[in-house]
Amino acid sequence: SGTAGQSSRVIVSMHQMDENWELVVQDNGQGLPDSFDVPTSHSLGLRIVDMLSQQLRGRLEYQSTDKGAEFRLLFPRDVSDE
């Protein structure tokens, strides 16, 4: 659920940034635990996103704030085979 007194919310956005795409997923939940680490996560969804970022030659970033969690997947606009 969302933070105290708020309903849960997830925002998904995608932006073109120079030579990259940026996919952002944010929520207004409790955030991530201090020990959170995508590669060792037991979440199948996060492991799939991590593998996708590698396939796209991208970078997965995440942060936790008092306003929730935010994940950013940055990858090149041209992901064709070289």
PDB file of C-alpha atoms in Angstrom:
ATOM      1  CA  SER A   1       0.000   0.000   0.000  1.00  0.00           C
ATOM      2  CA  GLY A   2       0.998   3.644  -0.288  1.00  0.00           C
ATOM      3  CA  THR A   3       2.566   5.696   2.455  1.00  0.00           C
ATOM      4  CA  ALA A   4       0.421   6.737   5.435  1.00  0.00           C
ATOM      5  CA  GLY A   5      -3.009   7.864   4.296  1.00  0.00           C
ATOM      6  CA  GLN A   6      -2.315   7.552   0.561  1.00  0.00           C
ATOM      7  CA  SER A   7      -3.581   5.022  -1.933  1.00  0.00           C
ATOM      8  CA  SER A   8      -1.040   2.928  -3.814  1.00  0.00           C
ATOM      9  CA  ARG A   9       0.237   4.385  -7.051  1.00  0.00           C
ATOM     10  CA  VAL A  10       2.629   3.181  -9.762  1.00  0.00           C
ATOM     11  CA  ILE A  11       3.860   5.518 -12.490  1.00  0.00           C
ATOM     12  CA  VAL A  12       5.506   4.186 -15.659  1.00  0.00           C
ATOM     13  CA  SER A  13       7.090   6.570 -18.135  1.00  0.00           C
ATOM     14  CA  MET A  14       9.457   6.340 -21.072  1.00  0.00           C
ATOM     15  CA  HIS A  15      11.606   9.164 -22.387  1.00  0.00           C
ATOM     16  CA  GLN A  16      14.025   9.622 -25.265  1.00  0.00           C
ATOM     17  CA  MET A  17      17.298  11.096 -24.038  1.00  0.00           C
ATOM     18  CA  ASP A  18      19.887  11.863 -26.708  1.00  0.00           C
ATOM     19  CA  GLU A  19      21.033   8.414 -27.882  1.00  0.00           C
ATOM     20  CA  ASN A  20      19.197   6.516 -25.119  1.00  0.00           C
ATOM     21  CA  TRP A  21      15.767   5.499 -23.964  1.00  0.00           C
ATOM     22  CA  GLU A  22      14.893   5.814 -20.291  1.00  0.00           C
ATOM     23  CA  LEU A  23      12.125   3.646 -18.834  1.00  0.00           C
ATOM     24  CA  VAL A  24      11.124   4.751 -15.315  1.00  0.00           C
ATOM     25  CA  VAL A  25       8.869   2.880 -12.888  1.00  0.00           C
ATOM     26  CA  GLN A  26       8.029   4.616  -9.603  1.00  0.00           C
ATOM     27  CA  ASP A  27       5.737   3.788  -6.716  1.00  0.00           C
ATOM     28  CA  ASN A  28       4.675   5.537  -3.534  1.00  0.00           C
ATOM     29  CA  GLY A  29       5.179   2.563  -1.231  1.00  0.00           C
ATOM     30  CA  GLN A  30       7.526   1.999   1.683  1.00  0.00           C
ATOM     31  CA  GLY A  31      10.623   1.943  -0.506  1.00  0.00           C
ATOM     32  CA  LEU A  32      13.325  -0.703  -0.641  1.00  0.00           C
ATOM     33  CA  PRO A  33      15.124  -2.332   2.274  1.00  0.00           C
ATOM     34  CA  ASP A  34      18.698  -1.139   2.940  1.00  0.00           C
ATOM     35  CA  SER A  35      20.055  -4.553   1.946  1.00  0.00           C
ATOM     36  CA  PHE A  36      18.223  -4.573  -1.425  1.00  0.00           C
ATOM     37  CA  ASP A  37      20.283  -5.840  -4.380  1.00  0.00           C
ATOM     38  CA  VAL A  38      18.761  -6.731  -7.778  1.00  0.00           C
ATOM     39  CA  PRO A  39      21.188  -9.569  -8.692  1.00  0.00           C
ATOM     40  CA  THR A  40      20.531 -11.387  -5.407  1.00  0.00           C
ATOM     41  CA  SER A  41      16.820 -10.579  -5.282  1.00  0.00           C
ATOM     42  CA  HIS A  42      14.400 -13.495  -5.041  1.00  0.00           C
ATOM     43  CA  SER A  43      11.940 -11.587  -7.225  1.00  0.00           C
ATOM     44  CA  LEU A  44      11.537 -13.275 -10.606  1.00  0.00           C
ATOM     45  CA  GLY A  45      10.317  -9.995 -12.107  1.00  0.00           C
ATOM     46  CA  LEU A  46      13.425  -8.084 -11.050  1.00  0.00           C
ATOM     47  CA  ARG A  47      15.726 -10.827 -12.287  1.00  0.00           C
ATOM     48  CA  ILE A  48      13.952 -10.693 -15.667  1.00  0.00           C
ATOM     49  CA  VAL A  49      14.363  -6.897 -15.797  1.00  0.00           C
ATOM     50  CA  ASP A  50      18.055  -7.279 -14.920  1.00  0.00           C
ATOM     51  CA  MET A  51      18.532  -9.809 -17.748  1.00  0.00           C
ATOM     52  CA  LEU A  52      16.610  -7.536 -20.140  1.00  0.00           C
ATOM     53  CA  SER A  53      18.884  -4.610 -19.281  1.00  0.00           C
ATOM     54  CA  GLN A  54      21.916  -6.774 -20.119  1.00  0.00           C
ATOM     55  CA  GLN A  55      20.382  -7.898 -23.429  1.00  0.00           C
ATOM     56  CA  LEU A  56      19.664  -4.277 -24.358  1.00  0.00           C
ATOM     57  CA  ARG A  57      23.204  -3.246 -23.385  1.00  0.00           C
ATOM     58  CA  GLY A  58      21.588  -0.989 -20.838  1.00  0.00           C
ATOM     59  CA  ARG A  59      21.904  -0.045 -17.213  1.00  0.00           C
ATOM     60  CA  LEU A  60      19.426  -0.618 -14.405  1.00  0.00           C
ATOM     61  CA  GLU A  61      19.440   1.953 -11.620  1.00  0.00           C
ATOM     62  CA  TYR A  62      17.246   2.092  -8.546  1.00  0.00           C
ATOM     63  CA  GLN A  63      16.760   4.188  -5.487  1.00  0.00           C
ATOM     64  CA  SER A  64      14.557   4.275  -2.456  1.00  0.00           C
ATOM     65  CA  THR A  65      13.275   7.441  -0.823  1.00  0.00           C
ATOM     66  CA  ASP A  66      10.725   8.314   1.787  1.00  0.00           C
ATOM     67  CA  LYS A  67       8.299   8.697  -1.146  1.00  0.00           C
ATOM     68  CA  GLY A  68       8.748   5.131  -2.495  1.00  0.00           C
ATOM     69  CA  ALA A  69      10.954   3.215  -4.898  1.00  0.00           C
ATOM     70  CA  GLU A  70      12.155   4.195  -8.349  1.00  0.00           C
ATOM     71  CA  PHE A  71      13.704   1.990 -11.029  1.00  0.00           C
ATOM     72  CA  ARG A  72      15.319   3.362 -14.199  1.00  0.00           C
ATOM     73  CA  LEU A  73      16.303   1.265 -17.193  1.00  0.00           C
ATOM     74  CA  LEU A  74      18.531   3.195 -19.597  1.00  0.00           C
ATOM     75  CA  PHE A  75      19.395   1.602 -22.925  1.00  0.00           C
ATOM     76  CA  PRO A  76      20.644   2.721 -26.362  1.00  0.00           C
ATOM     77  CA  ARG A  77      18.038   3.712 -28.937  1.00  0.00           C
ATOM     78  CA  ASP A  78      19.742   1.443 -31.465  1.00  0.00           C
ATOM     79  CA  VAL A  79      19.910  -2.038 -29.935  1.00  0.00           C
ATOM     80  CA  SER A  80      20.337  -3.880 -33.238  1.00  0.00           C
ATOM     81  CA  ASP A  81      22.942  -6.640 -33.485  1.00  0.00           C
ATOM     82  CA  GLU A  82      26.363  -5.407 -34.451  1.00  0.00           C
TER      83      GLU A  82
END
